[in-house]
Amino acid sequence: MNEVAMFEPAVYQARRAALCAALSAQLREAGVSVGLILLPGNAESPMNYTDNTYRFRQDSAFLYCFGLAEPDMAATIDVASGRTTLYADELTVDMLVWTGPRLGVAALAAACAADDVQPSAALPCTLRAAAARDGLPLFLPPYRGETCLRLAAWLDVPAAMLADKASLPLIKAMIALRQIKEEREVEQIEQAVNTTIAMHRAVMALGTPGRSEAALMAEATRVALAGGGMPSFPPIATVRGAVLHNHGYPGYLRSGDLFLLDAGAETVMGYAGDLTTTFPVDGKYSPQQRAIYEIVLAAGKAAAGLLKPGLPFKEAHFAAARTIVEGLQALGLMSGPLDEIIAAGAHALFFPHGLGHQMGLDVHDMESLGEAQVGYDGQPKSTQFGLKSLRLAKPLLAGMVLTIEPGIYFIEGLIALWRAEGRFKQYIHYDRLEPWLQAGGYRNEENWLIRADGAHLLGARFDKSVAGMETALAGRRS
Ligand SMILES: [Mn+2]
């Protein structure tokens, strides 16, 4: 039987008790009756026919509250009493033959300290009875088709209406809890970051002229899988780093290219790491590559230097943006008053995304609960190009884990478009951009933990300076 990777049962019991306490307070304040929380786990999801499924990944809210990574389970929690019922089915003969034995239902319930366990078929009946008493159970917005269909059938709510009927108090309580990482979670995340560093080092070792992007994608994936988990998201492994979410791997590395790897691993328990490295396939940055790369490093440093509890993360984003503009001004590519450029959003030509995001059981932690709640405390988000892609803006708290990932990109199509429009031509020297159009894309990403005394870089030492990178790249054989 596969070993089950979980924390102690009491950990899950304590998390559910904290969730109920936070939720009761909110519901009483809102004058809403306290009812039942419904947390569905994920089901298997077919790729191209029923029995050929994507690799199973448990829902992170379910994983957080129960730790069980098996498909086709669900649970209810009575908010007033905290009483937890797990819905799961006994082993079938088919399971014994095809997928191997798993824990029996009593052992599953014991592993997460559930008070009771019932067959899956009992759940709709329970929900109907609870609905007659207290109205709809409290549930989180579903993000998978399979879960939408199950919820729609159980709750008699059209699938298209589920997001509107999701419980805002439950969303807020879940975010408040999950965004503050326990020490045991920090250990898991650090382990994921260390596997992630090993992925990046392995790809750097192999990333010489003549290799294919696909071979480097395979190498990154190999190290993640060998670490026991899977990649925390489909890796970006490309010589065309200016395409921000480039998920194809058709290219080959040529002398003079830069390689951009944005990839991370999950631990067996599902905690994520997420790093980005930009390195020259020849082993040495050209003067042009070095100039841009060092601005990106400086931008990350400026942002990370501000991190502490209470800092609105938006300010760290703007600190990175200012450093990028100053660097591009020094290269003669931009000019004008810094504050004016930042307020207008002219820097977004080169830095069109946000500085970072929270990280935990999801690589973009809890984004299924809605970016407005997770990243902005429910406050409205800017619609300005660039700033609209900032996923995290709210004040930081001790215990948060987040990424810092500034970048500079020479996106030919976007430059051509803005140039034709004359957009921000008072700040951007389009006529001087010609020699930079082939310079590609640069991003450096690190993972940070906020503590009461400031911010801590997660993971083993990984020297991203030009000297550090070139030393690591020296002595490779192509
Ligand atoms: Mn990231």
Short mmCIF file of C-alpha atoms and ligand atoms in Angstrom, two decimals:
data_model
loop_
_atom_site.label_atom_id
_atom_site.label_comp_id
_atom_site.label_asym_id
_atom_site.label_seq_id
_atom_site.Cartn_x
_atom_site.Cartn_y
_atom_site.Cartn_z
CA MET A 1 0.00 0.00 0.00
CA ASN A 2 1.27 3.50 -0.80
CA GLU A 3 2.43 5.41 2.22
CA VAL A 4 0.16 8.35 3.02
CA ALA A 5 2.04 11.65 3.36
CA MET A 6 0.13 13.74 5.87
CA PHE A 7 0.59 15.75 9.04
CA GLU A 8 -0.69 14.40 12.38
CA PRO A 9 -4.52 14.05 12.55
CA ALA A 10 -4.67 16.79 15.22
CA VAL A 11 -3.28 19.33 12.71
CA TYR A 12 -6.34 18.97 10.50
CA GLN A 13 -8.72 19.01 13.45
CA ALA A 14 -7.14 22.27 14.68
CA ARG A 15 -7.37 23.86 11.22
CA ARG A 16 -11.06 22.99 10.94
CA ALA A 17 -11.72 24.33 14.45
CA ALA A 18 -9.97 27.60 13.52
CA LEU A 19 -11.98 27.80 10.30
CA CYS A 20 -15.26 27.33 12.21
CA ALA A 21 -14.28 29.92 14.82
CA ALA A 22 -13.38 32.54 12.18
CA LEU A 23 -16.52 31.76 10.24
CA SER A 24 -18.94 31.80 13.20
CA ALA A 25 -17.73 35.26 14.17
CA GLN A 26 -18.27 36.54 10.62
CA LEU A 27 -21.65 34.89 10.17
CA ARG A 28 -22.98 36.18 13.50
CA GLU A 29 -21.81 39.68 12.59
CA ALA A 30 -23.64 39.40 9.27
CA GLY A 31 -26.73 38.02 11.01
CA VAL A 32 -26.61 34.85 8.90
CA SER A 33 -27.56 31.50 10.40
CA VAL A 34 -24.64 29.18 11.07
CA GLY A 35 -24.95 26.01 9.00
CA LEU A 36 -22.88 23.41 7.24
CA ILE A 37 -19.63 23.80 5.28
CA LEU A 38 -19.39 21.55 2.23
CA LEU A 39 -15.88 20.83 0.92
CA PRO A 40 -15.76 18.56 -2.13
CA GLY A 41 -12.47 16.89 -2.98
CA ASN A 42 -11.46 16.58 -6.63
CA ALA A 43 -12.48 13.72 -8.90
CA GLU A 44 -10.36 12.13 -11.61
CA SER A 45 -10.39 14.25 -14.78
CA PRO A 46 -10.27 12.49 -18.18
CA MET A 47 -7.78 13.66 -20.83
CA ASN A 48 -9.24 12.04 -23.93
CA TYR A 49 -11.34 9.13 -22.68
CA THR A 50 -12.67 8.14 -19.28
CA ASP A 51 -9.91 5.80 -18.18
CA ASN A 52 -7.06 8.00 -19.45
CA THR A 53 -6.92 10.73 -16.84
CA TYR A 54 -4.70 13.70 -16.04
CA ARG A 55 -2.45 13.02 -13.09
CA PHE A 56 -4.66 13.36 -10.02
CA ARG A 57 -4.28 16.53 -7.96
CA GLN A 58 -6.40 17.00 -4.84
CA ASP A 59 -8.21 20.30 -4.27
CA SER A 60 -6.01 22.48 -2.06
CA ALA A 61 -8.77 23.58 0.36
CA PHE A 62 -9.67 19.92 0.88
CA LEU A 63 -6.00 19.05 1.28
CA TYR A 64 -5.58 21.84 3.84
CA CYS A 65 -8.56 20.72 5.96
CA PHE A 66 -8.21 16.92 5.60
CA GLY A 67 -4.79 16.09 4.12
CA LEU A 68 -6.28 13.21 2.11
CA ALA A 69 -5.09 13.05 -1.50
CA GLU A 70 -7.51 10.38 -2.82
CA PRO A 71 -10.12 11.19 -5.49
CA ASP A 72 -13.92 11.17 -5.06
CA MET A 73 -14.22 12.26 -1.45
CA ALA A 74 -16.16 15.10 0.16
CA ALA A 75 -16.72 16.36 3.67
CA THR A 76 -19.10 18.46 5.67
CA ILE A 77 -18.32 20.46 8.79
CA ASP A 78 -21.03 21.68 11.13
CA VAL A 79 -19.93 25.25 11.86
CA ALA A 80 -21.49 25.46 15.34
CA SER A 81 -20.13 22.18 16.71
CA GLY A 82 -17.15 21.62 14.39
CA ARG A 83 -18.42 18.08 13.81
CA THR A 84 -16.83 16.70 10.65
CA THR A 85 -18.24 13.97 8.43
CA LEU A 86 -16.13 12.46 5.68
CA TYR A 87 -17.91 10.99 2.65
CA ALA A 88 -15.89 8.20 1.06
CA ASP A 89 -16.54 4.70 -0.23
CA GLU A 90 -15.11 1.37 0.84
CA LEU A 91 -12.61 -0.36 -1.38
CA THR A 92 -14.05 -2.15 -4.37
CA VAL A 93 -12.74 -5.29 -6.03
CA ASP A 94 -11.85 -3.18 -9.08
CA MET A 95 -9.67 -0.95 -6.91
CA LEU A 96 -7.86 -3.98 -5.53
CA VAL A 97 -7.20 -5.21 -9.06
CA TRP A 98 -6.51 -1.99 -10.98
CA THR A 99 -5.33 0.80 -8.67
CA GLY A 100 -4.17 -1.15 -5.64
CA PRO A 101 -5.49 -1.03 -2.11
CA ARG A 102 -5.83 2.29 -0.29
CA LEU A 103 -6.74 2.93 3.32
CA GLY A 104 -10.18 1.76 4.32
CA VAL A 105 -12.72 4.47 5.11
CA ALA A 106 -12.30 4.16 8.89
CA ALA A 107 -8.54 4.65 8.53
CA LEU A 108 -9.09 7.65 6.20
CA ALA A 109 -11.37 9.24 8.79
CA ALA A 110 -8.86 8.55 11.57
CA ALA A 111 -6.00 10.06 9.53
CA CYS A 112 -7.79 13.43 9.36
CA ALA A 113 -9.56 13.12 12.73
CA ALA A 114 -13.03 13.19 11.17
CA ASP A 115 -15.82 12.45 13.64
CA ASP A 116 -17.81 10.28 11.30
CA VAL A 117 -17.56 8.64 7.90
CA GLN A 118 -20.47 7.95 5.56
CA PRO A 119 -20.79 6.44 2.08
CA SER A 120 -20.77 9.01 -0.76
CA ALA A 121 -24.35 8.11 -1.64
CA ALA A 122 -25.50 9.51 1.74
CA LEU A 123 -24.26 13.04 0.98
CA PRO A 124 -27.11 14.38 -1.22
CA CYS A 125 -29.65 13.34 1.41
CA THR A 126 -27.69 15.05 4.20
CA LEU A 127 -27.39 18.22 2.11
CA ARG A 128 -31.10 18.25 1.33
CA ALA A 129 -31.98 17.93 5.01
CA ALA A 130 -29.49 20.66 5.95
CA ALA A 131 -30.80 22.94 3.19
CA ALA A 132 -34.35 22.61 4.48
CA ARG A 133 -33.10 23.67 7.92
CA ASP A 134 -30.42 26.35 7.20
CA GLY A 135 -30.52 27.06 3.44
CA LEU A 136 -27.66 26.24 1.10
CA PRO A 137 -24.47 24.88 2.70
CA LEU A 138 -21.42 27.14 2.62
CA PHE A 139 -19.09 26.24 -0.23
CA LEU A 140 -16.12 27.72 -2.12
CA PRO A 141 -16.29 28.71 -5.82
CA PRO A 142 -15.64 25.56 -7.90
CA TYR A 143 -13.04 25.74 -10.69
CA ARG A 144 -13.30 22.28 -12.28
CA GLY A 145 -16.09 21.02 -14.52
CA GLU A 146 -16.44 17.76 -12.61
CA THR A 147 -16.90 19.59 -9.30
CA CYS A 148 -19.38 22.03 -10.85
CA LEU A 149 -21.52 19.15 -12.06
CA ARG A 150 -21.46 17.40 -8.70
CA LEU A 151 -22.29 20.58 -6.77
CA ALA A 152 -25.04 21.50 -9.22
CA ALA A 153 -26.66 18.09 -8.74
CA TRP A 154 -26.23 17.99 -4.95
CA LEU A 155 -27.45 21.54 -4.33
CA ASP A 156 -29.96 21.86 -7.15
CA VAL A 157 -28.24 25.07 -8.29
CA PRO A 158 -27.50 25.60 -12.03
CA ALA A 159 -23.75 25.21 -12.68
CA ALA A 160 -23.54 28.76 -14.06
CA MET A 161 -24.90 30.13 -10.76
CA LEU A 162 -22.48 28.31 -8.43
CA ALA A 163 -19.83 31.05 -8.35
CA ASP A 164 -22.48 33.60 -7.27
CA LYS A 165 -23.82 31.28 -4.59
CA ALA A 166 -20.39 30.55 -3.09
CA SER A 167 -20.00 31.81 0.48
CA LEU A 168 -17.99 35.03 0.84
CA PRO A 169 -17.58 34.55 4.62
CA LEU A 170 -16.17 31.05 3.97
CA ILE A 171 -13.83 32.44 1.27
CA LYS A 172 -12.58 35.12 3.68
CA ALA A 173 -12.15 32.69 6.58
CA MET A 174 -10.26 30.22 4.38
CA ILE A 175 -7.93 32.94 3.08
CA ALA A 176 -7.31 34.34 6.57
CA LEU A 177 -6.26 30.89 7.72
CA ARG A 178 -4.29 29.57 4.77
CA GLN A 179 -2.32 32.74 4.08
CA ILE A 180 -0.52 32.47 7.43
CA LYS A 181 1.80 29.51 7.10
CA GLU A 182 2.40 27.18 10.03
CA GLU A 183 6.05 26.28 10.75
CA ARG A 184 5.40 22.77 9.42
CA GLU A 185 4.13 24.35 6.19
CA VAL A 186 7.18 26.61 5.94
CA GLU A 187 9.33 23.45 6.18
CA GLN A 188 7.34 21.87 3.35
CA ILE A 189 7.61 24.98 1.19
CA GLU A 190 11.33 25.22 1.83
CA GLN A 191 11.68 21.58 0.77
CA ALA A 192 9.76 22.40 -2.44
CA VAL A 193 12.00 25.41 -3.06
CA ASN A 194 15.11 23.27 -2.63
CA THR A 195 13.84 20.71 -5.15
CA THR A 196 13.04 23.68 -7.40
CA ILE A 197 16.62 24.97 -7.06
CA ALA A 198 17.85 21.50 -8.06
CA MET A 199 15.60 21.67 -11.15
CA HIS A 200 17.13 25.00 -12.15
CA ARG A 201 20.71 23.87 -11.54
CA ALA A 202 20.13 20.70 -13.59
CA VAL A 203 18.69 22.70 -16.50
CA MET A 204 21.58 25.18 -16.36
CA ALA A 205 24.04 22.27 -16.48
CA LEU A 206 22.35 20.88 -19.60
CA GLY A 207 21.44 24.17 -21.30
CA THR A 208 24.19 24.46 -23.90
CA PRO A 209 23.90 25.34 -27.62
CA GLY A 210 22.29 22.57 -29.68
CA ARG A 211 19.97 21.26 -26.95
CA SER A 212 16.22 21.40 -27.45
CA GLU A 213 13.78 23.28 -25.24
CA ALA A 214 11.91 19.97 -24.92
CA ALA A 215 15.00 18.24 -23.48
CA LEU A 216 15.35 20.98 -20.87
CA MET A 217 11.64 20.83 -20.05
CA ALA A 218 12.11 17.07 -19.57
CA GLU A 219 15.12 17.66 -17.32
CA ALA A 220 13.23 20.13 -15.11
CA THR A 221 10.31 17.68 -14.89
CA ARG A 222 12.64 14.75 -14.15
CA VAL A 223 14.11 16.50 -11.10
CA ALA A 224 10.64 17.48 -9.82
CA LEU A 225 9.33 13.92 -10.15
CA ALA A 226 12.47 12.42 -8.61
CA GLY A 227 11.86 14.74 -5.64
CA GLY A 228 8.62 12.85 -5.01
CA GLY A 229 6.05 15.39 -6.17
CA MET A 230 5.22 16.85 -9.54
CA PRO A 231 5.91 20.20 -11.18
CA SER A 232 3.83 22.85 -9.40
CA PHE A 233 2.72 24.18 -12.84
CA PRO A 234 3.67 23.43 -16.48
CA PRO A 235 7.25 24.74 -16.75
CA ILE A 236 8.17 27.64 -18.99
CA ALA A 237 11.45 26.56 -20.58
CA THR A 238 12.25 28.72 -23.56
CA VAL A 239 14.74 30.74 -25.58
CA ARG A 240 11.82 33.12 -26.27
CA GLY A 241 11.47 34.51 -22.77
CA ALA A 242 9.65 37.60 -24.05
CA VAL A 243 6.57 35.40 -24.55
CA LEU A 244 5.44 35.49 -20.93
CA HIS A 245 3.54 32.24 -20.63
CA ASN A 246 5.27 30.27 -23.34
CA HIS A 247 4.10 26.69 -22.78
CA GLY A 248 5.41 25.16 -26.01
CA TYR A 249 8.87 23.62 -26.33
CA PRO A 250 9.57 23.56 -30.07
CA GLY A 251 12.86 25.49 -30.12
CA TYR A 252 16.57 24.77 -29.98
CA LEU A 253 19.26 26.63 -28.06
CA ARG A 254 21.68 28.53 -30.27
CA SER A 255 24.88 30.31 -29.36
CA GLY A 256 24.03 33.84 -28.20
CA ASP A 257 20.60 32.83 -26.83
CA LEU A 258 19.31 33.44 -23.35
CA PHE A 259 17.32 30.65 -21.74
CA LEU A 260 14.44 31.45 -19.41
CA LEU A 261 13.25 28.75 -16.99
CA ASP A 262 10.19 29.46 -14.84
CA ALA A 263 9.52 26.18 -13.07
CA GLY A 264 8.80 24.77 -9.66
CA ALA A 265 8.23 21.52 -7.80
CA GLU A 266 5.58 20.41 -5.34
CA THR A 267 6.35 18.26 -2.33
CA VAL A 268 4.52 14.93 -1.94
CA MET A 269 2.08 16.80 0.32
CA GLY A 270 1.38 19.41 -2.34
CA TYR A 271 3.35 22.48 -1.21
CA ALA A 272 4.87 24.50 -4.06
CA GLY A 273 8.10 26.21 -5.03
CA ASP A 274 8.34 28.64 -7.98
CA LEU A 275 11.59 30.13 -9.29
CA THR A 276 12.67 31.80 -12.51
CA THR A 277 16.22 31.83 -13.85
CA THR A 278 17.53 33.56 -16.98
CA PHE A 279 20.92 32.35 -18.18
CA PRO A 280 23.09 32.63 -21.31
CA VAL A 281 23.43 29.30 -23.11
CA ASP A 282 27.07 30.17 -23.93
CA GLY A 283 27.85 30.44 -20.22
CA LYS A 284 28.59 34.18 -20.33
CA TYR A 285 26.15 37.08 -20.59
CA SER A 286 26.84 39.41 -23.53
CA PRO A 287 27.33 43.07 -22.50
CA GLN A 288 23.75 43.82 -23.61
CA GLN A 289 22.32 40.79 -21.76
CA ARG A 290 24.32 41.63 -18.68
CA ALA A 291 23.07 45.22 -18.63
CA ILE A 292 19.42 44.16 -18.64
CA TYR A 293 19.92 41.18 -16.33
CA GLU A 294 21.54 43.37 -13.69
CA ILE A 295 18.64 45.85 -13.77
CA VAL A 296 16.26 42.94 -13.12
CA LEU A 297 18.38 41.76 -10.18
CA ALA A 298 18.46 45.30 -8.77
CA ALA A 299 14.67 45.59 -9.13
CA GLY A 300 14.18 42.38 -7.13
CA LYS A 301 16.57 43.61 -4.48
CA ALA A 302 14.79 46.97 -4.17
CA ALA A 303 11.45 45.21 -3.73
CA ALA A 304 12.70 42.54 -1.31
CA GLY A 305 14.40 45.19 0.82
CA LEU A 306 11.00 46.68 1.66
CA LEU A 307 9.25 43.45 2.66
CA LYS A 308 7.89 43.39 6.21
CA PRO A 309 4.52 43.02 7.95
CA GLY A 310 2.27 45.97 7.16
CA LEU A 311 3.85 46.86 3.82
CA PRO A 312 1.25 47.03 1.04
CA PHE A 313 2.76 44.70 -1.57
CA LYS A 314 1.81 47.24 -4.26
CA GLU A 315 4.61 49.45 -2.91
CA ALA A 316 7.16 46.69 -3.44
CA HIS A 317 5.83 46.37 -7.01
CA PHE A 318 6.32 50.09 -7.61
CA ALA A 319 9.82 49.98 -6.07
CA ALA A 320 10.76 47.31 -8.64
CA ALA A 321 9.15 49.33 -11.44
CA ARG A 322 11.11 52.47 -10.44
CA THR A 323 14.39 50.54 -10.43
CA ILE A 324 13.59 49.19 -13.90
CA VAL A 325 12.84 52.68 -15.24
CA GLU A 326 16.03 54.10 -13.71
CA GLY A 327 18.03 51.30 -15.31
CA LEU A 328 16.43 51.83 -18.71
CA GLN A 329 17.00 55.59 -18.38
CA ALA A 330 20.69 54.94 -17.72
CA LEU A 331 20.77 52.91 -20.96
CA GLY A 332 19.12 55.81 -22.82
CA LEU A 333 15.93 53.87 -23.61
CA MET A 334 13.62 56.00 -21.44
CA SER A 335 13.66 59.52 -20.04
CA GLY A 336 11.43 61.86 -18.04
CA PRO A 337 10.26 62.26 -14.44
CA LEU A 338 10.19 58.89 -12.65
CA ASP A 339 6.91 59.42 -10.77
CA GLU A 340 5.14 60.58 -13.91
CA ILE A 341 6.33 57.53 -15.89
CA ILE A 342 5.24 55.11 -13.15
CA ALA A 343 1.84 56.77 -12.67
CA ALA A 344 1.20 56.72 -16.42
CA GLY A 345 2.23 53.05 -16.65
CA ALA A 346 4.80 53.63 -19.42
CA HIS A 347 7.20 51.15 -17.80
CA ALA A 348 4.70 48.38 -18.52
CA LEU A 349 6.05 48.25 -22.09
CA PHE A 350 9.05 46.48 -20.57
CA PHE A 351 7.54 45.15 -17.30
CA PRO A 352 3.94 44.22 -18.17
CA HIS A 353 3.23 41.85 -15.26
CA GLY A 354 2.98 42.01 -11.48
CA LEU A 355 5.83 41.63 -9.00
CA GLY A 356 4.59 38.42 -7.38
CA HIS A 357 1.94 36.27 -5.74
CA GLN A 358 1.39 34.25 -2.58
CA MET A 359 2.53 30.63 -2.63
CA GLY A 360 1.55 27.57 -0.60
CA LEU A 361 -0.58 24.54 -1.46
CA ASP A 362 -1.19 26.30 -4.79
CA VAL A 363 1.65 27.90 -6.68
CA HIS A 364 -0.59 30.99 -7.02
CA ASP A 365 -1.99 30.38 -3.59
CA MET A 366 -5.78 30.30 -3.29
CA GLU A 367 -6.41 32.07 -6.58
CA SER A 368 -9.41 29.79 -7.13
CA LEU A 369 -11.02 31.81 -4.31
CA GLY A 370 -10.81 34.97 -6.42
CA GLU A 371 -7.90 37.33 -6.92
CA ALA A 372 -9.84 40.29 -5.53
CA GLN A 373 -10.20 38.61 -2.13
CA VAL A 374 -6.84 36.82 -2.06
CA GLY A 375 -4.64 39.63 -3.38
CA TYR A 376 -6.61 42.81 -2.71
CA ASP A 377 -8.74 42.18 0.46
CA GLY A 378 -11.79 42.78 -1.72
CA GLN A 379 -10.57 46.20 -2.88
CA PRO A 380 -10.88 47.10 -6.58
CA LYS A 381 -7.97 46.36 -8.87
CA SER A 382 -6.48 48.78 -11.39
CA THR A 383 -7.44 48.30 -15.04
CA GLN A 384 -4.22 49.97 -16.28
CA PHE A 385 -2.11 47.83 -18.63
CA GLY A 386 0.57 46.21 -16.48
CA LEU A 387 -0.96 47.04 -13.11
CA LYS A 388 -4.03 44.94 -13.96
CA SER A 389 -1.70 41.92 -13.90
CA LEU A 390 -0.54 42.58 -10.33
CA ARG A 391 -2.02 39.61 -8.41
CA LEU A 392 -1.04 40.74 -4.91
CA ALA A 393 -1.34 44.30 -3.61
CA LYS A 394 -2.62 44.10 -0.02
CA PRO A 395 -0.63 44.74 3.17
CA LEU A 396 1.63 41.86 4.17
CA LEU A 397 1.31 39.81 7.36
CA ALA A 398 3.87 37.76 9.25
CA GLY A 399 3.59 34.16 8.05
CA MET A 400 2.88 34.94 4.40
CA VAL A 401 4.96 33.29 1.70
CA LEU A 402 5.24 35.08 -1.64
CA THR A 403 7.28 35.43 -4.80
CA ILE A 404 9.33 38.40 -5.99
CA GLU A 405 9.69 38.16 -9.78
CA PRO A 406 10.48 41.34 -11.70
CA GLY A 407 11.27 41.09 -15.40
CA ILE A 408 12.24 43.11 -18.45
CA TYR A 409 11.01 42.04 -21.89
CA PHE A 410 11.49 43.30 -25.41
CA ILE A 411 8.17 42.22 -26.91
CA GLU A 412 8.49 43.10 -30.59
CA GLY A 413 4.79 43.14 -31.38
CA LEU A 414 3.93 45.32 -28.37
CA ILE A 415 6.78 47.74 -29.08
CA ALA A 416 5.65 48.05 -32.72
CA LEU A 417 2.05 48.65 -31.61
CA TRP A 418 2.87 51.34 -29.04
CA ARG A 419 5.36 52.96 -31.41
CA ALA A 420 2.74 53.17 -34.17
CA GLU A 421 0.31 54.76 -31.68
CA GLY A 422 3.00 57.15 -30.45
CA ARG A 423 2.10 55.92 -26.99
CA PHE A 424 4.22 57.49 -24.20
CA LYS A 425 6.67 58.73 -26.84
CA GLN A 426 7.65 61.51 -24.41
CA TYR A 427 9.14 58.82 -22.11
CA ILE A 428 10.16 55.96 -24.43
CA HIS A 429 12.93 56.39 -27.02
CA TYR A 430 11.52 54.09 -29.67
CA ASP A 431 14.25 55.09 -32.16
CA ARG A 432 16.90 53.66 -29.81
CA LEU A 433 15.12 50.33 -29.26
CA GLU A 434 16.12 48.79 -32.61
CA PRO A 435 19.37 47.18 -31.34
CA TRP A 436 17.46 45.76 -28.32
CA LEU A 437 14.61 44.07 -30.16
CA GLN A 438 16.46 40.74 -30.19
CA ALA A 439 17.40 41.05 -26.50
CA GLY A 440 14.49 38.80 -25.48
CA GLY A 441 13.03 38.38 -22.00
CA TYR A 442 14.56 38.44 -18.52
CA ARG A 443 12.98 37.46 -15.22
CA ASN A 444 14.40 36.54 -11.84
CA GLU A 445 12.10 34.94 -9.29
CA GLU A 446 12.69 34.23 -5.62
CA ASN A 447 10.48 32.90 -2.82
CA TRP A 448 10.23 34.89 0.43
CA LEU A 449 8.75 34.31 3.88
CA ILE A 450 7.49 37.32 5.85
CA ARG A 451 8.25 37.16 9.56
CA ALA A 452 7.69 39.67 12.37
CA ASP A 453 11.37 40.67 12.10
CA GLY A 454 11.37 41.12 8.31
CA ALA A 455 11.66 38.91 5.25
CA HIS A 456 13.58 35.67 4.75
CA LEU A 457 14.69 34.21 1.43
CA LEU A 458 13.55 30.59 1.22
CA GLY A 459 15.73 27.71 0.09
CA ALA A 460 19.41 26.87 -0.13
CA ARG A 461 21.87 29.48 -1.38
CA PHE A 462 21.47 30.07 -5.12
CA ASP A 463 23.71 32.92 -6.28
CA LYS A 464 21.90 34.71 -9.11
CA SER A 465 24.55 37.44 -9.57
CA VAL A 466 26.31 37.56 -12.95
CA ALA A 467 29.48 36.21 -11.33
CA GLY A 468 27.56 33.50 -9.47
CA MET A 469 25.65 32.39 -12.55
CA GLU A 470 28.72 32.42 -14.81
CA THR A 471 30.68 30.38 -12.24
CA ALA A 472 27.84 27.82 -12.12
CA LEU A 473 27.76 27.70 -15.94
CA ALA A 474 31.53 27.38 -16.35
CA GLY A 475 32.96 23.97 -17.13
CA ARG A 476 29.85 22.51 -18.75
CA ARG A 477 30.40 20.27 -21.74
CA SER A 478 28.13 20.76 -24.75
MN MN B 1 5.70 32.88 -9.95
#
